[in-house]
Amino acid sequence: MITHLRIQNYAIIRSLDIELKNNLSAVTGETGAGKSIVMGALGLILGERADSSVLWNKNEKCIVEGTFNIASYSLKKFFELNDLDYDEETIIRREISEAGKSRAFINDTPVTLTLVKELGERLVDIHSQHETLELNNREFQLEIVDVFSKVQEEVTAYRASFNNYQQLQKQLAQLEEQDAAATRDKDFKQFLLNELLEANLQPGEQEQTETELNTLNNAEDIQLALNTGVQLLREQENAAISMLQEVRTQFQRVAKFNPRIDDLFKRLDSSLIELKDIANEVEDIAQDISSDKQRQEVLTARLDLMYSLQKKHRCNTLEELHSIQQQLSTELENIDSLEAKIDQLKKEQSDLHTALLKTARQISDKRKKHIPALEKSINVLLQQVGMPNAGIQMKQDILPDAQLNLNGVDQLTLLFASNKGSAFQPLNKIASGGELSRLMLCIKTVVAHLTQLPTLIFDEIDTGISGETARQVGDVMKKLAEKHQVICITHLPQIAGKAHQHYFVYKESDSKTTHSNMRLLNSNERIEEIAKMLSGSKPTESALANARELVG
């Protein structure tokens, strides 16, 4: 339970420091006095977001601090798991700087806002007028059933697996889309690869083929040139080699007389050796070259194949064709690998769906088992809040054809009937604001007993009721407050009169500013405040007497 609340520099609250008590506390005050502002500040230490707009004085930081007695609640494990110092008097603090920067602390340890929210959800439940609208939300309705059926942990585990299942579905859809696109091109890519494989192109083959074919195409000219060369080098009467041999003979005769001539002799001797070798090689080449039409046709066809493949694949070399061949092979392997991956994911998806369906049906059975008791508990409470002929039904529908959703196989609808003999219909079609508020109180009462939530705060849950109904609602709250700390912001004297203590929110002004404050009323002040709620700012004696009667 929350035992102390300190608020500094928040909205129109300059400074508020107040002790809060157990059981049922009523909070009253004129419209606009700041009751909702106090609730807003309380929301900060329960994990709500805020910025610098909440600052009363823009030059000072805002501090909201709450002290919670958690001795009677099983929260040690939560503190251990989050590496927090456990203290039976735990303090949660929020600070909003002048620049709007927010900091949060649990027992003076800096923590994230998410962690504050997680702890806050275990300490306080705040019901606002807006939350009453949640009754029309099927997710909220199902959550009520899950709390009552005690399947929340199972549902959480199921949802984690269901999210994995959806991720598998998404991944599988993407892979199947890729596979469909790839498969459309698979046959063509296989054809291109087979064409390249059958061509069996070898490194350097194009250059060799072009050279050989060029030689065959010009064989006659080449032979003529080579034969002429042989004749000029050594076969004619004045052949080059013969002439040079004569020059060599003359140089050899006089070389001993002059070193320079000897050097020329040696060079000429080397040249003759080289010329003779050239003549022999020319003769060999001339003998090897012959016109071969059949070979020409083979080489021409081979080159045409190379040029055709290069044109088809928009490249210029055999090396590029080889790279394309490797790429096609890799792409086809990837298609096969993709198909195998799809088969694997389909099996995983099927196995997970089977497991999920089994779990979902088990959860559904537990929900079905507990729904009658939940309906009975709420319907009994409805009679206690001035709705003796009203009732609810939880309509549980099962999804067809083994379908699943985030909640399992169930679709739940909360149906309501306000009068005897009336047909049960969805809430949003028939329930009034006052009926919704009282139904929410009944639901909160049932859930609170199950969850052992320390503190419940009702922000004007008494909307749309008055008189005897208000008194009955107050009785239910008072009963609820026997096991929980209940704080009720109310405009109804009948509910305020049921409280164990009464807090008053008011505005006060000095020469420069107006700000909100809150204080605990003593017995006489409480009687007077309830009397004012009954008759106006100047209560009559009858109103005071009535107030005393309400307080009891």
PDB file of C-alpha atoms in Angstrom, residues 78-215:
ATOM      1  CA  PHE A  78      11.027  -9.065  -8.539  1.00  0.00           C
ATOM      2  CA  PHE A  79      13.651  -6.975  -6.749  1.00  0.00           C
ATOM      3  CA  GLU A  80      16.253  -9.748  -7.021  1.00  0.00           C
ATOM      4  CA  LEU A  81      15.627 -10.306 -10.729  1.00  0.00           C
ATOM      5  CA  ASN A  82      16.038  -6.588 -11.414  1.00  0.00           C
ATOM      6  CA  ASP A  83      19.075  -6.160  -9.146  1.00  0.00           C
ATOM      7  CA  LEU A  84      17.271  -3.795  -6.774  1.00  0.00           C
ATOM      8  CA  ASP A  85      17.655  -3.382  -3.026  1.00  0.00           C
ATOM      9  CA  TYR A  86      14.563  -4.792  -1.369  1.00  0.00           C
ATOM     10  CA  ASP A  87      13.021  -2.725   1.408  1.00  0.00           C
ATOM     11  CA  GLU A  88       9.647  -3.259   3.051  1.00  0.00           C
ATOM     12  CA  GLU A  89       9.233   0.523   2.842  1.00  0.00           C
ATOM     13  CA  THR A  90      10.061   0.977  -0.835  1.00  0.00           C
ATOM     14  CA  ILE A  91      10.387   4.479  -2.267  1.00  0.00           C
ATOM     15  CA  ILE A  92       9.724   5.279  -5.919  1.00  0.00           C
ATOM     16  CA  ARG A  93      10.796   8.739  -7.091  1.00  0.00           C
ATOM     17  CA  ARG A  94      10.484  10.623 -10.364  1.00  0.00           C
ATOM     18  CA  GLU A  95      12.305  13.823 -11.198  1.00  0.00           C
ATOM     19  CA  ILE A  96      11.550  16.055 -14.192  1.00  0.00           C
ATOM     20  CA  SER A  97      14.268  18.626 -14.853  1.00  0.00           C
ATOM     21  CA  GLU A  98      13.760  22.179 -16.077  1.00  0.00           C
ATOM     22  CA  ALA A  99      14.738  20.952 -19.556  1.00  0.00           C
ATOM     23  CA  GLY A 100      12.141  18.178 -19.426  1.00  0.00           C
ATOM     24  CA  LYS A 101      14.607  15.344 -18.785  1.00  0.00           C
ATOM     25  CA  SER A 102      13.099  12.579 -16.696  1.00  0.00           C
ATOM     26  CA  ARG A 103      14.843  10.372 -14.146  1.00  0.00           C
ATOM     27  CA  ALA A 104      13.402   7.514 -12.103  1.00  0.00           C
ATOM     28  CA  PHE A 105      14.593   5.852  -8.905  1.00  0.00           C
ATOM     29  CA  ILE A 106      13.583   2.828  -6.858  1.00  0.00           C
ATOM     30  CA  ASN A 107      15.071   2.975  -3.363  1.00  0.00           C
ATOM     31  CA  ASP A 108      17.522   5.591  -4.680  1.00  0.00           C
ATOM     32  CA  THR A 109      18.729   3.285  -7.468  1.00  0.00           C
ATOM     33  CA  PRO A 110      18.418   4.866 -10.939  1.00  0.00           C
ATOM     34  CA  VAL A 111      16.125   2.729 -13.094  1.00  0.00           C
ATOM     35  CA  THR A 112      14.359   2.810 -16.443  1.00  0.00           C
ATOM     36  CA  LEU A 113      10.811   4.051 -16.800  1.00  0.00           C
ATOM     37  CA  THR A 114       9.851   0.587 -18.031  1.00  0.00           C
ATOM     38  CA  LEU A 115      10.997  -0.948 -14.756  1.00  0.00           C
ATOM     39  CA  VAL A 116       9.061   1.652 -12.752  1.00  0.00           C
ATOM     40  CA  LYS A 117       5.967   0.775 -14.777  1.00  0.00           C
ATOM     41  CA  GLU A 118       6.461  -2.953 -14.161  1.00  0.00           C
ATOM     42  CA  LEU A 119       6.732  -2.406 -10.410  1.00  0.00           C
ATOM     43  CA  GLY A 120       3.871   0.099 -10.411  1.00  0.00           C
ATOM     44  CA  GLU A 121       1.556  -2.432 -12.041  1.00  0.00           C
ATOM     45  CA  ARG A 122       2.237  -4.738  -9.102  1.00  0.00           C
ATOM     46  CA  LEU A 123       1.473  -2.035  -6.538  1.00  0.00           C
ATOM     47  CA  VAL A 124      -1.407   0.122  -7.763  1.00  0.00           C
ATOM     48  CA  ASP A 125      -4.345  -0.159 -10.127  1.00  0.00           C
ATOM     49  CA  ILE A 126      -5.858   3.173 -11.149  1.00  0.00           C
ATOM     50  CA  HIS A 127      -9.348   3.169 -12.606  1.00  0.00           C
ATOM     51  CA  SER A 128     -10.294   6.286 -14.531  1.00  0.00           C
ATOM     52  CA  GLN A 129     -13.479   7.223 -16.344  1.00  0.00           C
ATOM     53  CA  HIS A 130     -11.660   6.492 -19.583  1.00  0.00           C
ATOM     54  CA  GLU A 131     -10.871   2.939 -18.486  1.00  0.00           C
ATOM     55  CA  THR A 132     -14.579   2.154 -18.207  1.00  0.00           C
ATOM     56  CA  LEU A 133     -14.653   2.302 -22.001  1.00  0.00           C
ATOM     57  CA  GLU A 134     -12.205  -0.617 -22.004  1.00  0.00           C
ATOM     58  CA  LEU A 135     -15.114  -2.835 -20.996  1.00  0.00           C
ATOM     59  CA  ASN A 136     -16.182  -2.747 -24.636  1.00  0.00           C
ATOM     60  CA  ASN A 137     -12.756  -4.015 -25.708  1.00  0.00           C
ATOM     61  CA  ARG A 138     -12.695  -7.765 -26.296  1.00  0.00           C
ATOM     62  CA  GLU A 139      -9.043  -7.968 -25.331  1.00  0.00           C
ATOM     63  CA  PHE A 140      -9.891  -6.452 -21.948  1.00  0.00           C
ATOM     64  CA  GLN A 141     -12.823  -8.814 -21.537  1.00  0.00           C
ATOM     65  CA  LEU A 142     -10.611 -11.803 -22.269  1.00  0.00           C
ATOM     66  CA  GLU A 143      -7.982 -10.557 -19.838  1.00  0.00           C
ATOM     67  CA  ILE A 144     -10.625 -10.607 -17.075  1.00  0.00           C
ATOM     68  CA  VAL A 145     -11.367 -14.249 -17.861  1.00  0.00           C
ATOM     69  CA  ASP A 146      -7.656 -15.113 -17.932  1.00  0.00           C
ATOM     70  CA  VAL A 147      -7.034 -13.533 -14.534  1.00  0.00           C
ATOM     71  CA  PHE A 148      -9.983 -15.387 -13.050  1.00  0.00           C
ATOM     72  CA  SER A 149      -8.939 -18.648 -14.745  1.00  0.00           C
ATOM     73  CA  LYS A 150      -5.335 -18.184 -13.578  1.00  0.00           C
ATOM     74  CA  VAL A 151      -3.925 -18.851 -17.050  1.00  0.00           C
ATOM     75  CA  GLN A 152      -1.997 -15.597 -17.468  1.00  0.00           C
ATOM     76  CA  GLU A 153       1.421 -17.268 -17.403  1.00  0.00           C
ATOM     77  CA  GLU A 154       0.268 -19.879 -19.903  1.00  0.00           C
ATOM     78  CA  VAL A 155      -1.182 -17.172 -22.151  1.00  0.00           C
ATOM     79  CA  THR A 156       2.052 -15.164 -21.959  1.00  0.00           C
ATOM     80  CA  ALA A 157       4.084 -18.236 -22.962  1.00  0.00           C
ATOM     81  CA  TYR A 158       1.584 -19.058 -25.725  1.00  0.00           C
ATOM     82  CA  ARG A 159       1.772 -15.509 -27.111  1.00  0.00           C
ATOM     83  CA  ALA A 160       5.560 -15.648 -27.235  1.00  0.00           C
ATOM     84  CA  SER A 161       5.340 -18.881 -29.252  1.00  0.00           C
ATOM     85  CA  PHE A 162       2.557 -17.442 -31.408  1.00  0.00           C
ATOM     86  CA  ASN A 163       4.747 -14.436 -32.223  1.00  0.00           C
ATOM     87  CA  ASN A 164       7.469 -16.874 -33.293  1.00  0.00           C
ATOM     88  CA  TYR A 165       4.867 -18.668 -35.406  1.00  0.00           C
ATOM     89  CA  GLN A 166       3.904 -15.410 -37.101  1.00  0.00           C
ATOM     90  CA  GLN A 167       7.557 -14.631 -37.755  1.00  0.00           C
ATOM     91  CA  LEU A 168       7.896 -18.064 -39.356  1.00  0.00           C
ATOM     92  CA  GLN A 169       4.851 -17.332 -41.505  1.00  0.00           C
ATOM     93  CA  LYS A 170       6.319 -14.015 -42.592  1.00  0.00           C
ATOM     94  CA  GLN A 171       9.717 -15.544 -43.326  1.00  0.00           C
ATOM     95  CA  LEU A 172       8.106 -18.404 -45.237  1.00  0.00           C
ATOM     96  CA  ALA A 173       6.006 -16.013 -47.329  1.00  0.00           C
ATOM     97  CA  GLN A 174       9.119 -14.021 -48.232  1.00  0.00           C
ATOM     98  CA  LEU A 175      11.045 -17.168 -49.184  1.00  0.00           C
ATOM     99  CA  GLU A 176       8.139 -18.499 -51.240  1.00  0.00           C
ATOM    100  CA  GLU A 177       7.937 -15.177 -53.062  1.00  0.00           C
ATOM    101  CA  GLN A 178      11.669 -15.348 -53.765  1.00  0.00           C
ATOM    102  CA  ASP A 179      11.326 -18.965 -54.846  1.00  0.00           C
ATOM    103  CA  ALA A 180       8.439 -18.157 -57.188  1.00  0.00           C
ATOM    104  CA  ALA A 181      10.486 -15.432 -58.869  1.00  0.00           C
ATOM    105  CA  ALA A 182      13.555 -17.659 -59.011  1.00  0.00           C
ATOM    106  CA  THR A 183      11.620 -20.671 -60.307  1.00  0.00           C
ATOM    107  CA  ARG A 184      10.216 -18.626 -63.183  1.00  0.00           C
ATOM    108  CA  ASP A 185      13.808 -18.146 -64.419  1.00  0.00           C
ATOM    109  CA  LYS A 186      15.154 -21.529 -63.330  1.00  0.00           C
ATOM    110  CA  ASP A 187      14.609 -23.360 -66.635  1.00  0.00           C
ATOM    111  CA  PHE A 188      16.108 -20.524 -68.643  1.00  0.00           C
ATOM    112  CA  LYS A 189      19.122 -20.279 -66.343  1.00  0.00           C
ATOM    113  CA  GLN A 190      19.586 -24.043 -66.545  1.00  0.00           C
ATOM    114  CA  PHE A 191      19.485 -23.798 -70.355  1.00  0.00           C
ATOM    115  CA  LEU A 192      22.122 -21.053 -70.319  1.00  0.00           C
ATOM    116  CA  LEU A 193      24.328 -23.053 -67.971  1.00  0.00           C
ATOM    117  CA  ASN A 194      24.000 -26.234 -70.043  1.00  0.00           C
ATOM    118  CA  GLU A 195      24.896 -24.262 -73.164  1.00  0.00           C
ATOM    119  CA  LEU A 196      28.088 -22.990 -71.536  1.00  0.00           C
ATOM    120  CA  LEU A 197      28.946 -26.400 -70.105  1.00  0.00           C
ATOM    121  CA  GLU A 198      28.482 -28.060 -73.500  1.00  0.00           C
ATOM    122  CA  ALA A 199      30.665 -25.404 -75.130  1.00  0.00           C
ATOM    123  CA  ASN A 200      33.472 -26.466 -72.757  1.00  0.00           C
ATOM    124  CA  LEU A 201      35.430 -23.288 -73.402  1.00  0.00           C
ATOM    125  CA  GLN A 202      39.047 -23.420 -72.220  1.00  0.00           C
ATOM    126  CA  PRO A 203      41.261 -20.580 -70.978  1.00  0.00           C
ATOM    127  CA  GLY A 204      43.186 -18.984 -73.886  1.00  0.00           C
ATOM    128  CA  GLU A 205      41.231 -20.994 -76.455  1.00  0.00           C
ATOM    129  CA  GLN A 206      39.866 -17.944 -78.261  1.00  0.00           C
ATOM    130  CA  GLU A 207      43.302 -16.408 -78.900  1.00  0.00           C
ATOM    131  CA  GLN A 208      44.723 -19.752 -80.059  1.00  0.00           C
ATOM    132  CA  THR A 209      41.792 -20.400 -82.378  1.00  0.00           C
ATOM    133  CA  GLU A 210      41.880 -16.899 -83.845  1.00  0.00           C
ATOM    134  CA  THR A 211      45.633 -17.261 -84.510  1.00  0.00           C
ATOM    135  CA  GLU A 212      45.325 -20.703 -86.137  1.00  0.00           C
ATOM    136  CA  LEU A 213      42.373 -19.683 -88.285  1.00  0.00           C
ATOM    137  CA  ASN A 214      44.108 -16.501 -89.395  1.00  0.00           C
ATOM    138  CA  THR A 215      47.069 -18.621 -90.453  1.00  0.00           C
TER     139      THR A 215
END
